[in-house]
Amino acid sequence: MIRSMTAFASAERATPWGTLACELRSVNHRFLELTIRTPDELRAFEPALREAVAARVARGKLDLVLRLRAPEGSGALQLNEARVQELSALAIALSARFPGLSTPFTDLVQFPGVLQAPEADAVELQAQALALLDTVLAEFVAAREREGGKLKAVIAERIDGIERIARDIRELMPQIRTGQRAKLQSRLDDLLKGTSVAVDAGRIEQEFVLWLQKLDVDEELDRLDSHVAEARRVLGLREAVGRRLDFLLQEFNREANTLGSKAVDARSTAAAVELKVLIDQVREQIQNIE
């Protein structure tokens, strides 16, 4: 299944410690590059999160964000009695030295450790996070596949165009060879007109054959047909194929360049140019494929 490298997915999940939210987005990249942002409670789970993503995604620059939002009005924050007792004892001890010292309630509760959230069960919280990530990954991969289906249709259309041009060039070659032979014979006749130079017809024929062999493109057209068949096969694979297609496009481009260099007719030159245009269009689309 062809997959695009650009996608976005998100989901939320209720847990005993609040609402767990997950977002996953990606853009094009040559390799898999994953950035993870999590709250402190989930930071220890990052290796497991990274492994889960790598098992489902092969390429792209991914940004994974996990948030844990405490439920409102649920009394999630609790007073740390031990810390308050420590601060109280310290205030009493310093009261003689700082008789006018006072601390507003809002400053007191903001002191580190005065308020604390209920301690989460690390094993259960990791299980909840991985379950949520699994849901997001399923949506994320599905979004990539939907976009990949559109890319596949565009690429397949261009591959059909490449095959058509190769077929047209193959059909034109006998006419081009005949035309080039007639053109050279006409030039030779003009050069020899009014001279008494003897011409070895066999040698002339041999030179014609050698010259026309240099213009032969059957081998390039055969390779193009082979590349077209391989591209269609790769498009049907159920795995990441972006790199394979990118390499294959280099082979397409090599044959197109050779065809252009051997073109001696306006029709074959135009066909070679159109071929390179289609190959470039395919390359642009492949840059978006996983």
Short mmCIF file of N, CA, C and O in Angstrom, two decimals, residues 17-90:
data_model
loop_
_atom_site.label_atom_id
_atom_site.label_comp_id
_atom_site.label_asym_id
_atom_site.label_seq_id
_atom_site.Cartn_x
_atom_site.Cartn_y
_atom_site.Cartn_z
N TRP A 17 -6.00 9.42 36.29
CA TRP A 17 -5.19 10.57 36.66
C TRP A 17 -5.46 11.79 35.79
O TRP A 17 -4.76 12.77 35.85
N GLY A 18 -6.51 11.70 34.97
CA GLY A 18 -6.88 12.81 34.10
C GLY A 18 -7.02 12.36 32.66
O GLY A 18 -6.99 11.16 32.35
N THR A 19 -7.18 13.33 31.76
CA THR A 19 -7.36 13.03 30.35
C THR A 19 -6.00 13.00 29.64
O THR A 19 -5.24 13.97 29.69
N LEU A 20 -5.74 11.90 29.01
CA LEU A 20 -4.50 11.73 28.25
C LEU A 20 -4.78 12.07 26.80
O LEU A 20 -5.68 11.49 26.18
N ALA A 21 -4.04 13.04 26.23
CA ALA A 21 -4.23 13.47 24.84
C ALA A 21 -2.97 13.17 24.04
O ALA A 21 -1.85 13.29 24.54
N CYS A 22 -3.17 12.78 22.81
CA CYS A 22 -2.04 12.41 21.94
C CYS A 22 -2.24 13.02 20.56
O CYS A 22 -3.34 12.95 20.00
N GLU A 23 -1.18 13.61 20.01
CA GLU A 23 -1.18 14.14 18.65
C GLU A 23 0.05 13.61 17.92
O GLU A 23 1.14 13.54 18.50
N LEU A 24 -0.14 13.26 16.66
CA LEU A 24 0.98 12.77 15.85
C LEU A 24 0.86 13.40 14.46
O LEU A 24 -0.17 13.28 13.81
N ARG A 25 1.91 14.08 14.03
CA ARG A 25 1.92 14.70 12.71
C ARG A 25 3.26 14.42 12.04
O ARG A 25 4.26 14.14 12.72
N SER A 26 3.29 14.49 10.71
CA SER A 26 4.54 14.21 10.01
C SER A 26 4.61 14.99 8.69
O SER A 26 3.58 15.35 8.11
N VAL A 27 5.86 15.20 8.25
CA VAL A 27 6.14 15.80 6.95
C VAL A 27 7.22 14.94 6.29
O VAL A 27 7.73 13.98 6.87
N ASN A 28 7.58 15.30 5.06
CA ASN A 28 8.54 14.51 4.29
C ASN A 28 9.93 14.52 4.94
O ASN A 28 10.38 15.52 5.48
N HIS A 29 10.61 13.38 4.83
CA HIS A 29 12.00 13.28 5.29
C HIS A 29 12.60 12.03 4.67
O HIS A 29 11.89 11.04 4.40
N ARG A 30 13.91 12.05 4.45
CA ARG A 30 14.56 10.90 3.83
C ARG A 30 14.53 9.67 4.73
O ARG A 30 14.48 8.54 4.26
N PHE A 31 14.56 9.89 6.03
CA PHE A 31 14.59 8.78 6.99
C PHE A 31 13.47 8.97 8.01
O PHE A 31 12.66 9.89 7.89
N LEU A 32 13.45 8.10 9.02
CA LEU A 32 12.50 8.26 10.11
C LEU A 32 13.14 9.10 11.21
O LEU A 32 14.16 8.70 11.79
N GLU A 33 12.57 10.26 11.47
CA GLU A 33 13.06 11.15 12.53
C GLU A 33 11.88 11.48 13.44
O GLU A 33 10.93 12.14 13.02
N LEU A 34 11.95 11.02 14.67
CA LEU A 34 10.83 11.15 15.60
C LEU A 34 11.21 12.05 16.77
O LEU A 34 12.20 11.81 17.46
N THR A 35 10.40 13.10 16.99
CA THR A 35 10.55 13.98 18.15
C THR A 35 9.37 13.72 19.08
O THR A 35 8.22 13.75 18.64
N ILE A 36 9.66 13.48 20.36
CA ILE A 36 8.61 13.16 21.33
C ILE A 36 8.59 14.23 22.42
O ILE A 36 9.63 14.57 22.98
N ARG A 37 7.40 14.75 22.70
CA ARG A 37 7.21 15.70 23.79
C ARG A 37 6.16 15.13 24.76
O ARG A 37 5.03 14.87 24.35
N THR A 38 6.57 14.94 26.00
CA THR A 38 5.68 14.33 26.99
C THR A 38 5.79 15.07 28.31
O THR A 38 6.78 15.73 28.58
N PRO A 39 4.78 14.93 29.17
CA PRO A 39 4.90 15.49 30.53
C PRO A 39 5.86 14.64 31.34
O PRO A 39 6.26 13.54 30.94
N ASP A 40 6.24 15.15 32.49
CA ASP A 40 7.22 14.45 33.33
C ASP A 40 6.76 13.04 33.68
O ASP A 40 7.59 12.11 33.76
N GLU A 41 5.45 12.87 33.88
CA GLU A 41 4.94 11.56 34.28
C GLU A 41 5.18 10.48 33.22
O GLU A 41 5.22 9.29 33.53
N LEU A 42 5.31 10.91 31.95
CA LEU A 42 5.44 9.94 30.85
C LEU A 42 6.83 9.89 30.25
O LEU A 42 7.07 9.13 29.31
N ARG A 43 7.75 10.70 30.77
CA ARG A 43 9.07 10.79 30.15
C ARG A 43 9.81 9.45 30.16
O ARG A 43 10.54 9.13 29.23
N ALA A 44 9.60 8.67 31.18
CA ALA A 44 10.29 7.38 31.27
C ALA A 44 9.78 6.39 30.23
O ALA A 44 10.42 5.37 29.96
N PHE A 45 8.60 6.69 29.61
CA PHE A 45 8.02 5.76 28.66
C PHE A 45 8.46 6.03 27.22
O PHE A 45 8.04 5.34 26.30
N GLU A 46 9.28 7.06 27.01
CA GLU A 46 9.63 7.46 25.65
C GLU A 46 10.23 6.33 24.81
O GLU A 46 9.89 6.20 23.63
N PRO A 47 11.11 5.48 25.36
CA PRO A 47 11.62 4.37 24.53
C PRO A 47 10.51 3.46 24.02
O PRO A 47 10.53 3.03 22.85
N ALA A 48 9.52 3.17 24.85
CA ALA A 48 8.41 2.31 24.44
C ALA A 48 7.56 3.02 23.38
O ALA A 48 7.10 2.39 22.41
N LEU A 49 7.35 4.33 23.55
CA LEU A 49 6.59 5.09 22.57
C LEU A 49 7.33 5.12 21.22
O LEU A 49 6.72 4.94 20.16
N ARG A 50 8.62 5.33 21.29
CA ARG A 50 9.43 5.38 20.06
C ARG A 50 9.38 4.04 19.32
O ARG A 50 9.28 3.98 18.09
N GLU A 51 9.47 2.96 20.08
CA GLU A 51 9.43 1.62 19.49
C GLU A 51 8.08 1.37 18.82
O GLU A 51 8.01 0.76 17.74
N ALA A 52 7.00 1.82 19.46
CA ALA A 52 5.66 1.60 18.90
C ALA A 52 5.49 2.35 17.57
O ALA A 52 4.90 1.83 16.62
N VAL A 53 6.02 3.56 17.50
CA VAL A 53 5.92 4.33 16.26
C VAL A 53 6.77 3.69 15.16
O VAL A 53 6.32 3.54 14.03
N ALA A 54 8.00 3.31 15.48
CA ALA A 54 8.90 2.73 14.48
C ALA A 54 8.36 1.43 13.92
O ALA A 54 8.69 1.06 12.78
N ALA A 55 7.53 0.72 14.68
CA ALA A 55 6.96 -0.53 14.20
C ALA A 55 5.90 -0.30 13.13
O ALA A 55 5.60 -1.22 12.35
N ARG A 56 5.34 0.91 13.07
CA ARG A 56 4.26 1.18 12.12
C ARG A 56 4.63 2.17 11.02
O ARG A 56 3.93 2.28 10.02
N VAL A 57 5.72 2.92 11.22
CA VAL A 57 6.10 3.99 10.30
C VAL A 57 7.55 3.80 9.88
O VAL A 57 8.41 3.55 10.73
N ALA A 58 7.82 3.93 8.57
CA ALA A 58 9.18 3.71 8.06
C ALA A 58 9.94 5.00 7.78
O ALA A 58 11.15 5.06 7.98
N ARG A 59 9.25 6.04 7.31
CA ARG A 59 9.94 7.28 6.93
C ARG A 59 9.09 8.48 7.31
O ARG A 59 7.88 8.39 7.47
N GLY A 60 9.77 9.63 7.41
CA GLY A 60 9.08 10.88 7.68
C GLY A 60 9.65 11.57 8.92
O GLY A 60 10.27 10.94 9.77
N LYS A 61 9.43 12.86 8.99
CA LYS A 61 9.80 13.65 10.17
C LYS A 61 8.55 13.77 11.03
O LYS A 61 7.62 14.52 10.68
N LEU A 62 8.52 13.05 12.14
CA LEU A 62 7.32 12.94 12.97
C LEU A 62 7.46 13.74 14.26
O LEU A 62 8.55 13.83 14.83
N ASP A 63 6.34 14.28 14.69
CA ASP A 63 6.27 15.02 15.95
C ASP A 63 5.15 14.40 16.78
O ASP A 63 3.97 14.49 16.41
N LEU A 64 5.52 13.74 17.88
CA LEU A 64 4.55 13.09 18.76
C LEU A 64 4.44 13.89 20.05
O LEU A 64 5.45 14.16 20.71
N VAL A 65 3.21 14.27 20.41
CA VAL A 65 2.97 15.06 21.62
C VAL A 65 1.96 14.31 22.49
O VAL A 65 0.88 13.95 22.03
N LEU A 66 2.33 14.11 23.75
CA LEU A 66 1.42 13.52 24.73
C LEU A 66 1.22 14.51 25.88
O LEU A 66 2.18 15.12 26.36
N ARG A 67 -0.04 14.68 26.29
CA ARG A 67 -0.36 15.59 27.40
C ARG A 67 -1.26 14.85 28.38
O ARG A 67 -2.12 14.06 27.99
N LEU A 68 -1.07 15.15 29.67
CA LEU A 68 -1.93 14.61 30.72
C LEU A 68 -2.61 15.78 31.41
O LEU A 68 -1.95 16.58 32.08
N ARG A 69 -3.92 15.89 31.23
CA ARG A 69 -4.68 17.02 31.76
C ARG A 69 -5.50 16.55 32.96
O ARG A 69 -6.35 15.67 32.85
N ALA A 70 -5.26 17.16 34.12
CA ALA A 70 -5.96 16.77 35.34
C ALA A 70 -7.44 17.13 35.22
O ALA A 70 -7.78 18.18 34.67
N PRO A 71 -8.33 16.30 35.73
CA PRO A 71 -9.76 16.60 35.65
C PRO A 71 -10.12 17.79 36.53
O PRO A 71 -9.61 17.95 37.64
N GLU A 72 -11.00 18.65 36.02
CA GLU A 72 -11.39 19.86 36.75
C GLU A 72 -12.35 19.50 37.88
O GLU A 72 -13.26 18.68 37.71
N GLY A 73 -12.15 20.14 39.02
CA GLY A 73 -13.08 19.99 40.15
C GLY A 73 -13.11 18.60 40.74
O GLY A 73 -14.09 18.20 41.35
N SER A 74 -12.01 17.84 40.50
CA SER A 74 -12.03 16.46 41.01
C SER A 74 -11.18 16.29 42.25
O SER A 74 -11.01 15.18 42.74
N GLY A 75 -10.60 17.39 42.74
CA GLY A 75 -9.73 17.27 43.90
C GLY A 75 -8.46 16.52 43.58
O GLY A 75 -7.91 15.82 44.45
N ALA A 76 -8.02 16.66 42.34
CA ALA A 76 -6.84 15.90 41.92
C ALA A 76 -5.60 16.38 42.68
O ALA A 76 -4.71 15.60 42.95
N LEU A 77 -5.56 17.69 43.00
CA LEU A 77 -4.42 18.20 43.75
C LEU A 77 -4.69 18.02 45.25
O LEU A 77 -5.74 18.36 45.75
N GLN A 78 -3.69 17.51 45.95
CA GLN A 78 -3.83 17.23 47.38
C GLN A 78 -2.76 18.00 48.15
O GLN A 78 -1.68 18.26 47.64
N LEU A 79 -3.11 18.32 49.39
CA LEU A 79 -2.18 19.04 50.26
C LEU A 79 -1.17 18.06 50.82
O LEU A 79 -1.52 17.02 51.39
N ASN A 80 0.11 18.43 50.67
CA ASN A 80 1.20 17.60 51.22
C ASN A 80 1.40 18.01 52.68
O ASN A 80 2.08 18.99 52.99
N GLU A 81 0.75 17.28 53.57
CA GLU A 81 0.76 17.64 54.99
C GLU A 81 2.18 17.67 55.55
O GLU A 81 2.53 18.53 56.38
N ALA A 82 3.02 16.76 55.14
CA ALA A 82 4.39 16.71 55.66
C ALA A 82 5.16 17.97 55.27
O ALA A 82 5.89 18.55 56.10
N ARG A 83 4.99 18.40 54.01
CA ARG A 83 5.70 19.60 53.57
C ARG A 83 5.17 20.84 54.30
O ARG A 83 5.94 21.72 54.70
N VAL A 84 3.85 20.92 54.48
CA VAL A 84 3.27 22.05 55.21
C VAL A 84 3.78 22.09 56.65
O VAL A 84 4.07 23.15 57.19
N GLN A 85 3.89 20.91 57.28
CA GLN A 85 4.39 20.85 58.65
C GLN A 85 5.83 21.34 58.73
O GLN A 85 6.22 22.05 59.66
N GLU A 86 6.64 20.97 57.74
CA GLU A 86 8.04 21.44 57.70
C GLU A 86 8.10 22.96 57.59
O GLU A 86 8.89 23.62 58.27
N LEU A 87 7.26 23.52 56.69
CA LEU A 87 7.26 24.97 56.51
C LEU A 87 6.76 25.67 57.77
O LEU A 87 7.25 26.75 58.14
N SER A 88 5.79 25.06 58.46
CA SER A 88 5.26 25.65 59.69
C SER A 88 6.33 25.69 60.78
O SER A 88 6.51 26.71 61.48
N ALA A 89 7.04 24.60 60.92
CA ALA A 89 8.11 24.54 61.93
C ALA A 89 9.19 25.55 61.61
O ALA A 89 9.75 26.22 62.51
N LEU A 90 9.51 25.71 60.34
CA LEU A 90 10.53 26.67 59.94
C LEU A 90 10.07 28.09 60.22
O LEU A 90 10.84 28.94 60.70
#
